[in-house]
PDB file of C-alpha atoms in Angstrom:
ATOM      1  CA  MET A   1       0.014  -0.135  -0.041  1.00  0.00           C
ATOM      2  CA  LYS A   2       2.995   2.336   0.802  1.00  0.00           C
ATOM      3  CA  THR A   3       4.345   1.511  -2.605  1.00  0.00           C
ATOM      4  CA  LEU A   4       1.320   2.296  -4.561  1.00  0.00           C
ATOM      5  CA  VAL A   5       0.816   5.785  -2.556  1.00  0.00           C
ATOM      6  CA  LEU A   6       4.642   6.789  -3.567  1.00  0.00           C
ATOM      7  CA  ALA A   7       4.143   5.987  -6.897  1.00  0.00           C
ATOM      8  CA  SER A   8       1.105   7.872  -7.257  1.00  0.00           C
ATOM      9  CA  VAL A   9       2.636  11.279  -5.713  1.00  0.00           C
ATOM     10  CA  SER A  10       5.779  10.603  -8.240  1.00  0.00           C
ATOM     11  CA  LEU A  11       3.168  10.637 -10.799  1.00  0.00           C
ATOM     12  CA  LEU A  12       1.708  13.648  -9.659  1.00  0.00           C
ATOM     13  CA  ALA A  13       4.822  15.570  -9.076  1.00  0.00           C
ATOM     14  CA  LEU A  14       5.757  14.898 -12.919  1.00  0.00           C
ATOM     15  CA  GLY A  15       2.604  16.052 -14.077  1.00  0.00           C
ATOM     16  CA  VAL A  16       3.313  19.303 -12.005  1.00  0.00           C
ATOM     17  CA  LEU A  17       6.712  19.726 -13.248  1.00  0.00           C
ATOM     18  CA  ALA A  18       6.391  19.242 -16.803  1.00  0.00           C
ATOM     19  CA  PRO A  19       4.558  21.735 -18.251  1.00  0.00           C
ATOM     20  CA  ALA A  20       6.827  24.641 -16.340  1.00  0.00           C
ATOM     21  CA  GLY A  21      10.127  22.538 -18.123  1.00  0.00           C
ATOM     22  CA  ALA A  22       8.245  22.792 -21.649  1.00  0.00           C
ATOM     23  CA  ALA A  23       7.737  26.686 -21.301  1.00  0.00           C
ATOM     24  CA  ASP A  24      11.810  27.017 -21.007  1.00  0.00           C
ATOM     25  CA  LEU A  25      12.530  25.511 -23.865  1.00  0.00           C
ATOM     26  CA  PRO A  26      13.202  27.383 -27.081  1.00  0.00           C
ATOM     27  CA  LEU A  27      10.515  27.727 -29.567  1.00  0.00           C
ATOM     28  CA  TYR A  28      11.536  26.461 -33.132  1.00  0.00           C
ATOM     29  CA  LYS A  29      11.599  29.182 -35.601  1.00  0.00           C
ATOM     30  CA  ALA A  30      11.017  28.350 -39.542  1.00  0.00           C
ATOM     31  CA  PRO A  31      13.714  29.859 -41.594  1.00  0.00           C
ATOM     32  CA  ALA A  32      12.650  33.305 -43.770  1.00  0.00           C
ATOM     33  CA  ALA A  33      11.666  32.786 -47.088  1.00  0.00           C
ATOM     34  CA  PRO A  34      13.819  34.376 -49.581  1.00  0.00           C
ATOM     35  CA  VAL A  35      12.991  37.542 -51.255  1.00  0.00           C
ATOM     36  CA  LEU A  36      13.504  37.568 -54.974  1.00  0.00           C
ATOM     37  CA  ALA A  37      15.128  41.319 -55.898  1.00  0.00           C
ATOM     38  CA  PHE A  38      15.515  43.057 -59.460  1.00  0.00           C
ATOM     39  CA  ASP A  39      19.004  42.927 -60.518  1.00  0.00           C
ATOM     40  CA  TRP A  40      19.569  45.850 -63.268  1.00  0.00           C
ATOM     41  CA  THR A  41      23.536  43.985 -64.123  1.00  0.00           C
ATOM     42  CA  GLY A  42      23.498  43.304 -67.642  1.00  0.00           C
ATOM     43  CA  ALA A  43      23.708  44.041 -71.425  1.00  0.00           C
ATOM     44  CA  TYR A  44      20.684  45.365 -72.739  1.00  0.00           C
ATOM     45  CA  VAL A  45      19.330  46.319 -76.231  1.00  0.00           C
ATOM     46  CA  GLY A  46      15.890  47.944 -77.168  1.00  0.00           C
ATOM     47  CA  ILE A  47      13.926  50.389 -79.103  1.00  0.00           C
ATOM     48  CA  ASN A  48      12.564  53.878 -78.570  1.00  0.00           C
ATOM     49  CA  GLY A  49      10.132  56.583 -80.172  1.00  0.00           C
ATOM     50  CA  GLY A  50       9.216  59.866 -79.173  1.00  0.00           C
ATOM     51  CA  GLY A  51       9.144  63.449 -80.025  1.00  0.00           C
ATOM     52  CA  GLY A  52      11.772  66.796 -80.048  1.00  0.00           C
ATOM     53  CA  LEU A  53      12.121  70.182 -80.833  1.00  0.00           C
ATOM     54  CA  ALA A  54      15.393  71.779 -82.223  1.00  0.00           C
ATOM     55  CA  HIS A  55      15.500  75.642 -81.506  1.00  0.00           C
ATOM     56  CA  SER A  56      17.749  77.371 -84.067  1.00  0.00           C
ATOM     57  CA  CYS A  57      18.704  81.007 -84.655  1.00  0.00           C
ATOM     58  CA  TRP A  58      20.536  82.167 -87.474  1.00  0.00           C
ATOM     59  CA  GLY A  59      22.779  85.176 -87.873  1.00  0.00           C
ATOM     60  CA  ILE A  60      24.779  86.407 -91.178  1.00  0.00           C
ATOM     61  CA  SER A  61      28.651  86.478 -90.430  1.00  0.00           C
ATOM     62  CA  ASN A  62      29.775  86.858 -94.186  1.00  0.00           C
ATOM     63  CA  ALA A  63      28.127  88.854 -96.946  1.00  0.00           C
ATOM     64  CA  GLY A  64      29.431  88.997-100.268  1.00  0.00           C
ATOM     65  CA  ARG A  65      33.153  87.733 -98.969  1.00  0.00           C
ATOM     66  CA  VAL A  66      32.828  90.423 -96.009  1.00  0.00           C
ATOM     67  CA  ALA A  67      33.056  89.739 -92.625  1.00  0.00           C
ATOM     68  CA  VAL A  68      30.205  90.837 -90.406  1.00  0.00           C
ATOM     69  CA  ASP A  69      30.914  91.206 -86.796  1.00  0.00           C
ATOM     70  CA  PRO A  70      29.152  90.888 -84.597  1.00  0.00           C
ATOM     71  CA  PRO A  71      26.403  88.628 -86.709  1.00  0.00           C
ATOM     72  CA  ILE A  72      23.088  90.391 -88.359  1.00  0.00           C
ATOM     73  CA  GLY A  73      20.506  88.611 -86.614  1.00  0.00           C
ATOM     74  CA  GLU A  74      17.666  86.929 -89.221  1.00  0.00           C
ATOM     75  CA  GLY A  75      15.511  85.399 -86.474  1.00  0.00           C
ATOM     76  CA  CYS A  76      15.181  81.982 -84.877  1.00  0.00           C
ATOM     77  CA  HIS A  77      12.792  79.105 -85.594  1.00  0.00           C
ATOM     78  CA  ASN A  78      11.668  76.009 -83.751  1.00  0.00           C
ATOM     79  CA  ALA A  79      11.890  72.546 -85.794  1.00  0.00           C
ATOM     80  CA  SER A  80       9.762  69.766 -84.210  1.00  0.00           C
ATOM     81  CA  GLY A  81       8.654  66.323 -85.078  1.00  0.00           C
ATOM     82  CA  GLY A  82       8.937  62.743 -84.296  1.00  0.00           C
ATOM     83  CA  THR A  83      11.748  60.092 -83.972  1.00  0.00           C
ATOM     84  CA  VAL A  84      12.622  56.448 -83.545  1.00  0.00           C
ATOM     85  CA  GLY A  85      15.496  54.627 -83.068  1.00  0.00           C
ATOM     86  CA  GLY A  86      17.344  52.005 -80.968  1.00  0.00           C
ATOM     87  CA  GLN A  87      19.805  51.539 -77.830  1.00  0.00           C
ATOM     88  CA  ILE A  88      22.679  49.268 -76.950  1.00  0.00           C
ATOM     89  CA  GLY A  89      24.357  49.286 -73.043  1.00  0.00           C
ATOM     90  CA  TYR A  90      25.378  47.856 -69.954  1.00  0.00           C
ATOM     91  CA  ARG A  91      25.114  48.083 -66.735  1.00  0.00           C
ATOM     92  CA  TRP A  92      26.391  47.365 -63.226  1.00  0.00           C
ATOM     93  CA  GLN A  93      24.829  47.338 -59.787  1.00  0.00           C
ATOM     94  CA  LYS A  94      26.344  47.502 -56.526  1.00  0.00           C
ATOM     95  CA  GLY A  95      23.758  47.870 -53.759  1.00  0.00           C
ATOM     96  CA  HIS A  96      21.162  50.403 -54.738  1.00  0.00           C
ATOM     97  CA  TRP A  97      23.893  52.403 -57.193  1.00  0.00           C
ATOM     98  CA  VAL A  98      23.731  51.550 -60.908  1.00  0.00           C
ATOM     99  CA  LEU A  99      26.456  52.483 -63.389  1.00  0.00           C
ATOM    100  CA  GLY A 100      26.179  52.272 -67.068  1.00  0.00           C
ATOM    101  CA  VAL A 101      27.382  52.884 -70.537  1.00  0.00           C
ATOM    102  CA  GLU A 102      24.940  53.192 -73.900  1.00  0.00           C
ATOM    103  CA  GLY A 103      25.111  53.933 -77.545  1.00  0.00           C
ATOM    104  CA  GLN A 104      21.803  55.286 -78.954  1.00  0.00           C
ATOM    105  CA  GLY A 105      20.901  56.264 -82.578  1.00  0.00           C
ATOM    106  CA  ASN A 106      17.797  57.581 -84.034  1.00  0.00           C
ATOM    107  CA  TRP A 107      16.254  58.435 -87.407  1.00  0.00           C
ATOM    108  CA  ALA A 108      14.164  61.794 -86.898  1.00  0.00           C
ATOM    109  CA  ASP A 109      12.172  64.361 -88.745  1.00  0.00           C
ATOM    110  CA  PHE A 110      12.235  67.323 -86.922  1.00  0.00           C
ATOM    111  CA  LYS A 111      11.760  70.671 -89.318  1.00  0.00           C
ATOM    112  CA  GLY A 112      10.844  74.217 -88.935  1.00  0.00           C
ATOM    113  CA  SER A 113      11.421  77.705 -90.549  1.00  0.00           C
ATOM    114  CA  ASN A 114      10.943  81.538 -90.528  1.00  0.00           C
ATOM    115  CA  VAL A 115      11.314  84.389 -93.063  1.00  0.00           C
ATOM    116  CA  SER A 116      14.491  86.110 -92.470  1.00  0.00           C
ATOM    117  CA  VAL A 117      14.127  89.284 -90.525  1.00  0.00           C
ATOM    118  CA  VAL A 118      17.359  91.050 -92.910  1.00  0.00           C
ATOM    119  CA  LEU A 119      16.689  89.025 -96.342  1.00  0.00           C
ATOM    120  CA  ALA A 120      12.744  88.746 -96.474  1.00  0.00           C
ATOM    121  CA  PRO A 121      11.013  87.185 -98.402  1.00  0.00           C
ATOM    122  CA  LEU A 122      14.218  84.741 -98.181  1.00  0.00           C
ATOM    123  CA  THR A 123      13.115  81.830 -95.895  1.00  0.00           C
ATOM    124  CA  ASN A 124      15.456  80.034 -93.540  1.00  0.00           C
ATOM    125  CA  GLN A 125      14.815  76.121 -92.575  1.00  0.00           C
ATOM    126  CA  THR A 126      16.131  73.772 -90.686  1.00  0.00           C
ATOM    127  CA  LYS A 127      15.740  70.157 -90.820  1.00  0.00           C
ATOM    128  CA  ILE A 128      17.463  67.451 -88.636  1.00  0.00           C
ATOM    129  CA  ASN A 129      17.037  63.885 -90.295  1.00  0.00           C
ATOM    130  CA  SER A 130      19.268  61.628 -87.588  1.00  0.00           C
ATOM    131  CA  PHE A 131      20.962  62.211 -84.471  1.00  0.00           C
ATOM    132  CA  GLY A 132      22.877  59.792 -82.194  1.00  0.00           C
ATOM    133  CA  LEU A 133      24.352  59.753 -78.218  1.00  0.00           C
ATOM    134  CA  PHE A 134      26.932  58.140 -76.573  1.00  0.00           C
ATOM    135  CA  THR A 135      26.579  58.504 -72.481  1.00  0.00           C
ATOM    136  CA  GLY A 136      27.584  57.301 -69.587  1.00  0.00           C
ATOM    137  CA  GLN A 137      24.507  56.722 -66.638  1.00  0.00           C
ATOM    138  CA  LEU A 138      24.406  56.570 -63.220  1.00  0.00           C
ATOM    139  CA  GLY A 139      20.998  55.503 -61.305  1.00  0.00           C
ATOM    140  CA  TYR A 140      19.817  54.336 -58.243  1.00  0.00           C
ATOM    141  CA  ALA A 141      17.707  51.546 -58.220  1.00  0.00           C
ATOM    142  CA  VAL A 142      14.876  50.363 -55.907  1.00  0.00           C
ATOM    143  CA  ASN A 143      14.271  47.190 -56.713  1.00  0.00           C
ATOM    144  CA  SER A 144      12.520  46.906 -60.207  1.00  0.00           C
ATOM    145  CA  LEU A 145      12.543  50.772 -60.062  1.00  0.00           C
ATOM    146  CA  LEU A 146      15.371  52.592 -61.516  1.00  0.00           C
ATOM    147  CA  PHE A 147      16.260  56.145 -61.788  1.00  0.00           C
ATOM    148  CA  TYR A 148      18.954  57.526 -63.504  1.00  0.00           C
ATOM    149  CA  GLY A 149      21.004  60.544 -65.081  1.00  0.00           C
ATOM    150  CA  LYS A 150      22.923  60.354 -67.932  1.00  0.00           C
ATOM    151  CA  ALA A 151      25.715  62.285 -70.008  1.00  0.00           C
ATOM    152  CA  GLY A 152      27.810  62.401 -72.954  1.00  0.00           C
ATOM    153  CA  ALA A 153      28.581  63.396 -76.652  1.00  0.00           C
ATOM    154  CA  ALA A 154      26.155  63.902 -79.400  1.00  0.00           C
ATOM    155  CA  VAL A 155      26.234  64.428 -83.003  1.00  0.00           C
ATOM    156  CA  ALA A 156      23.118  65.187 -85.414  1.00  0.00           C
ATOM    157  CA  HIS A 157      23.058  65.365 -89.181  1.00  0.00           C
ATOM    158  CA  ASP A 158      21.242  68.854 -90.146  1.00  0.00           C
ATOM    159  CA  GLN A 159      20.207  70.273 -93.589  1.00  0.00           C
ATOM    160  CA  TYR A 160      19.788  73.888 -93.722  1.00  0.00           C
ATOM    161  CA  ASP A 161      17.923  75.409 -96.666  1.00  0.00           C
ATOM    162  CA  THR A 162      17.482  79.104 -97.912  1.00  0.00           C
ATOM    163  CA  PHE A 163      14.240  79.632-100.142  1.00  0.00           C
ATOM    164  CA  VAL A 164      12.021  82.179-101.535  1.00  0.00           C
ATOM    165  CA  PRO A 165       8.202  80.647-101.298  1.00  0.00           C
ATOM    166  CA  GLY A 166       6.837  80.018-104.175  1.00  0.00           C
ATOM    167  CA  ALA A 167       9.682  80.202-106.495  1.00  0.00           C
ATOM    168  CA  GLY A 168       9.940  76.501-106.644  1.00  0.00           C
ATOM    169  CA  ALA A 169      12.562  73.960-106.592  1.00  0.00           C
ATOM    170  CA  PRO A 170      15.495  76.043-108.323  1.00  0.00           C
ATOM    171  CA  ALA A 171      15.627  78.542-105.530  1.00  0.00           C
ATOM    172  CA  PHE A 172      16.734  76.061-102.926  1.00  0.00           C
ATOM    173  CA  ASN A 173      20.076  76.506-101.241  1.00  0.00           C
ATOM    174  CA  SER A 174      21.115  73.527 -99.112  1.00  0.00           C
ATOM    175  CA  VAL A 175      23.892  72.898 -96.922  1.00  0.00           C
ATOM    176  CA  ASN A 176      24.473  69.802 -94.922  1.00  0.00           C
ATOM    177  CA  GLN A 177      26.256  69.553 -91.845  1.00  0.00           C
ATOM    178  CA  THR A 178      27.122  66.862 -89.363  1.00  0.00           C
ATOM    179  CA  ARG A 179      27.161  68.557 -86.086  1.00  0.00           C
ATOM    180  CA  TRP A 180      29.134  67.422 -82.802  1.00  0.00           C
ATOM    181  CA  GLY A 181      28.215  68.500 -79.283  1.00  0.00           C
ATOM    182  CA  TYR A 182      27.312  66.668 -75.931  1.00  0.00           C
ATOM    183  CA  SER A 183      24.230  66.078 -73.882  1.00  0.00           C
ATOM    184  CA  ALA A 184      22.606  65.597 -70.584  1.00  0.00           C
ATOM    185  CA  GLY A 185      19.254  63.892 -69.310  1.00  0.00           C
ATOM    186  CA  PHE A 186      17.807  61.769 -67.017  1.00  0.00           C
ATOM    187  CA  GLY A 187      15.056  58.838 -67.255  1.00  0.00           C
ATOM    188  CA  ILE A 188      13.083  56.435 -65.185  1.00  0.00           C
ATOM    189  CA  GLU A 189      12.880  52.856 -66.204  1.00  0.00           C
ATOM    190  CA  TYR A 190      10.841  49.979 -64.387  1.00  0.00           C
ATOM    191  CA  GLY A 191      11.176  45.841 -64.708  1.00  0.00           C
ATOM    192  CA  PHE A 192       7.918  44.859 -65.744  1.00  0.00           C
ATOM    193  CA  ALA A 193       9.005  41.249 -66.582  1.00  0.00           C
ATOM    194  CA  GLU A 194      12.173  38.772 -65.994  1.00  0.00           C
ATOM    195  CA  ASN A 195      13.879  40.559 -68.620  1.00  0.00           C
ATOM    196  CA  TRP A 196      11.793  43.241 -70.161  1.00  0.00           C
ATOM    197  CA  THR A 197      12.195  47.118 -68.704  1.00  0.00           C
ATOM    198  CA  VAL A 198      10.037  49.951 -69.953  1.00  0.00           C
ATOM    199  CA  GLY A 199      10.601  53.685 -69.360  1.00  0.00           C
ATOM    200  CA  GLY A 200      10.831  57.433 -70.175  1.00  0.00           C
ATOM    201  CA  GLU A 201      13.706  59.610 -70.871  1.00  0.00           C
ATOM    202  CA  TYR A 202      14.341  62.976 -71.280  1.00  0.00           C
ATOM    203  CA  ASN A 203      17.620  64.567 -73.347  1.00  0.00           C
ATOM    204  CA  HIS A 204      18.801  68.036 -74.177  1.00  0.00           C
ATOM    205  CA  ILE A 205      21.341  68.060 -76.637  1.00  0.00           C
ATOM    206  CA  PHE A 206      23.773  71.303 -76.598  1.00  0.00           C
ATOM    207  CA  LEU A 207      25.361  72.094 -80.397  1.00  0.00           C
ATOM    208  CA  GLY A 208      26.785  75.301 -80.060  1.00  0.00           C
ATOM    209  CA  HIS A 209      27.313  77.778 -83.070  1.00  0.00           C
ATOM    210  CA  HIS A 210      28.726  76.870 -86.574  1.00  0.00           C
ATOM    211  CA  GLY A 211      28.759  78.537 -89.882  1.00  0.00           C
ATOM    212  CA  ALA A 212      26.953  77.366 -92.744  1.00  0.00           C
ATOM    213  CA  ALA A 213      27.932  79.031 -96.148  1.00  0.00           C
ATOM    214  CA  PHE A 214      25.304  79.487 -98.937  1.00  0.00           C
ATOM    215  CA  ALA A 215      26.206  79.772-102.288  1.00  0.00           C
ATOM    216  CA  THR A 216      24.472  82.625-104.793  1.00  0.00           C
ATOM    217  CA  LEU A 217      20.933  81.510-105.462  1.00  0.00           C
ATOM    218  CA  VAL A 218      18.646  81.654-108.230  1.00  0.00           C
ATOM    219  CA  GLY A 219      17.413  85.563-108.651  1.00  0.00           C
ATOM    220  CA  GLY A 220      20.803  87.262-107.909  1.00  0.00           C
ATOM    221  CA  LEU A 221      20.700  86.618-104.081  1.00  0.00           C
ATOM    222  CA  ALA A 222      24.129  86.989-102.880  1.00  0.00           C
ATOM    223  CA  ALA A 223      26.363  84.325-101.407  1.00  0.00           C
ATOM    224  CA  HIS A 224      26.525  84.713 -97.574  1.00  0.00           C
ATOM    225  CA  THR A 225      27.640  82.479 -94.454  1.00  0.00           C
ATOM    226  CA  ASP A 226      24.992  81.809 -91.665  1.00  0.00           C
ATOM    227  CA  LEU A 227      26.022  81.562 -88.031  1.00  0.00           C
ATOM    228  CA  ILE A 228      23.811  78.846 -86.893  1.00  0.00           C
ATOM    229  CA  GLY A 229      23.314  78.104 -83.237  1.00  0.00           C
ATOM    230  CA  GLN A 230      21.141  75.223 -82.210  1.00  0.00           C
ATOM    231  CA  ASP A 231      19.768  73.114 -79.216  1.00  0.00           C
ATOM    232  CA  ILE A 232      17.572  69.807 -79.045  1.00  0.00           C
ATOM    233  CA  ASP A 233      15.371  68.700 -76.715  1.00  0.00           C
ATOM    234  CA  ILE A 234      13.844  64.945 -76.854  1.00  0.00           C
ATOM    235  CA  GLY A 235      11.497  63.345 -74.925  1.00  0.00           C
ATOM    236  CA  LEU A 236      11.596  59.161 -75.133  1.00  0.00           C
ATOM    237  CA  ILE A 237       9.476  55.778 -74.584  1.00  0.00           C
ATOM    238  CA  ARG A 238      12.321  53.294 -74.242  1.00  0.00           C
ATOM    239  CA  VAL A 239      11.575  49.368 -74.186  1.00  0.00           C
ATOM    240  CA  ASN A 240      14.432  47.105 -73.205  1.00  0.00           C
ATOM    241  CA  TYR A 241      15.527  43.375 -73.231  1.00  0.00           C
ATOM    242  CA  ARG A 242      18.287  42.734 -70.963  1.00  0.00           C
ATOM    243  CA  TRP A 243      20.612  39.657 -70.741  1.00  0.00           C
ATOM    244  CA  GLY A 244      22.313  38.602 -67.359  1.00  0.00           C
ATOM    245  CA  GLY A 245      20.957  37.532 -63.848  1.00  0.00           C
ATOM    246  CA  PRO A 246      17.277  39.168 -63.543  1.00  0.00           C
ATOM    247  CA  LEU A 247      16.547  37.986 -59.716  1.00  0.00           C
ATOM    248  CA  ILE A 248      18.446  37.522 -57.011  1.00  0.00           C
ATOM    249  CA  ALA A 249      17.655  35.859 -53.577  1.00  0.00           C
ATOM    250  CA  LYS A 250      17.835  38.107 -50.615  1.00  0.00           C
ATOM    251  CA  TYR A 251      16.769  36.593 -46.922  1.00  0.00           C
TER     252      TYR A 251
END
């Protein structure tokens, strides 16, 4: 009987102590699931489209082989229109920071004119049919969203025409030039799929002042040289396809 009583007391004591001991044991915690993060590192190629506006100011710097200093202003005009092209580049991401290099080439149809203030009714016209950008980039990424600035060299092909309205094609006098300058801009880009991104971008192209020599026109208009200053503003929508590791696991 005494043995039975001792056994019952021992079981009762174990029942009381067991919950207290279990409370002291560490709880098991499942490992956190990895979070997939967008990685901007890799080569990419893409297309773009949008519009642009070139501001051109003309001034006569030479008339009949006689220098004119300062140039006599003929007025300014805007040459606007659409553009489409492509780009290719490479980016490196370190933390949130993204560095990149890019080359871009575009066909353009920017056109505008004004009647010369000095030689009316002679009309001065600017056409831009292509441009290119060779730039470096510095950006800040928030997962699949990238903000960046860019700067570098720029080139544009211009055609400058002088003509008398209504005189017909023989009255045209054209100068074709390839102008080099520099550009600066900024953009935002979003990764909407594993290797695809879409974004918007603005660029300003500085082309400076260059001389354009016009020969004698039909009707006896004298040969002259214009000093033409020009800048271009461009807005683009871009779509890129990128090669590289688009997603990385972060714990």
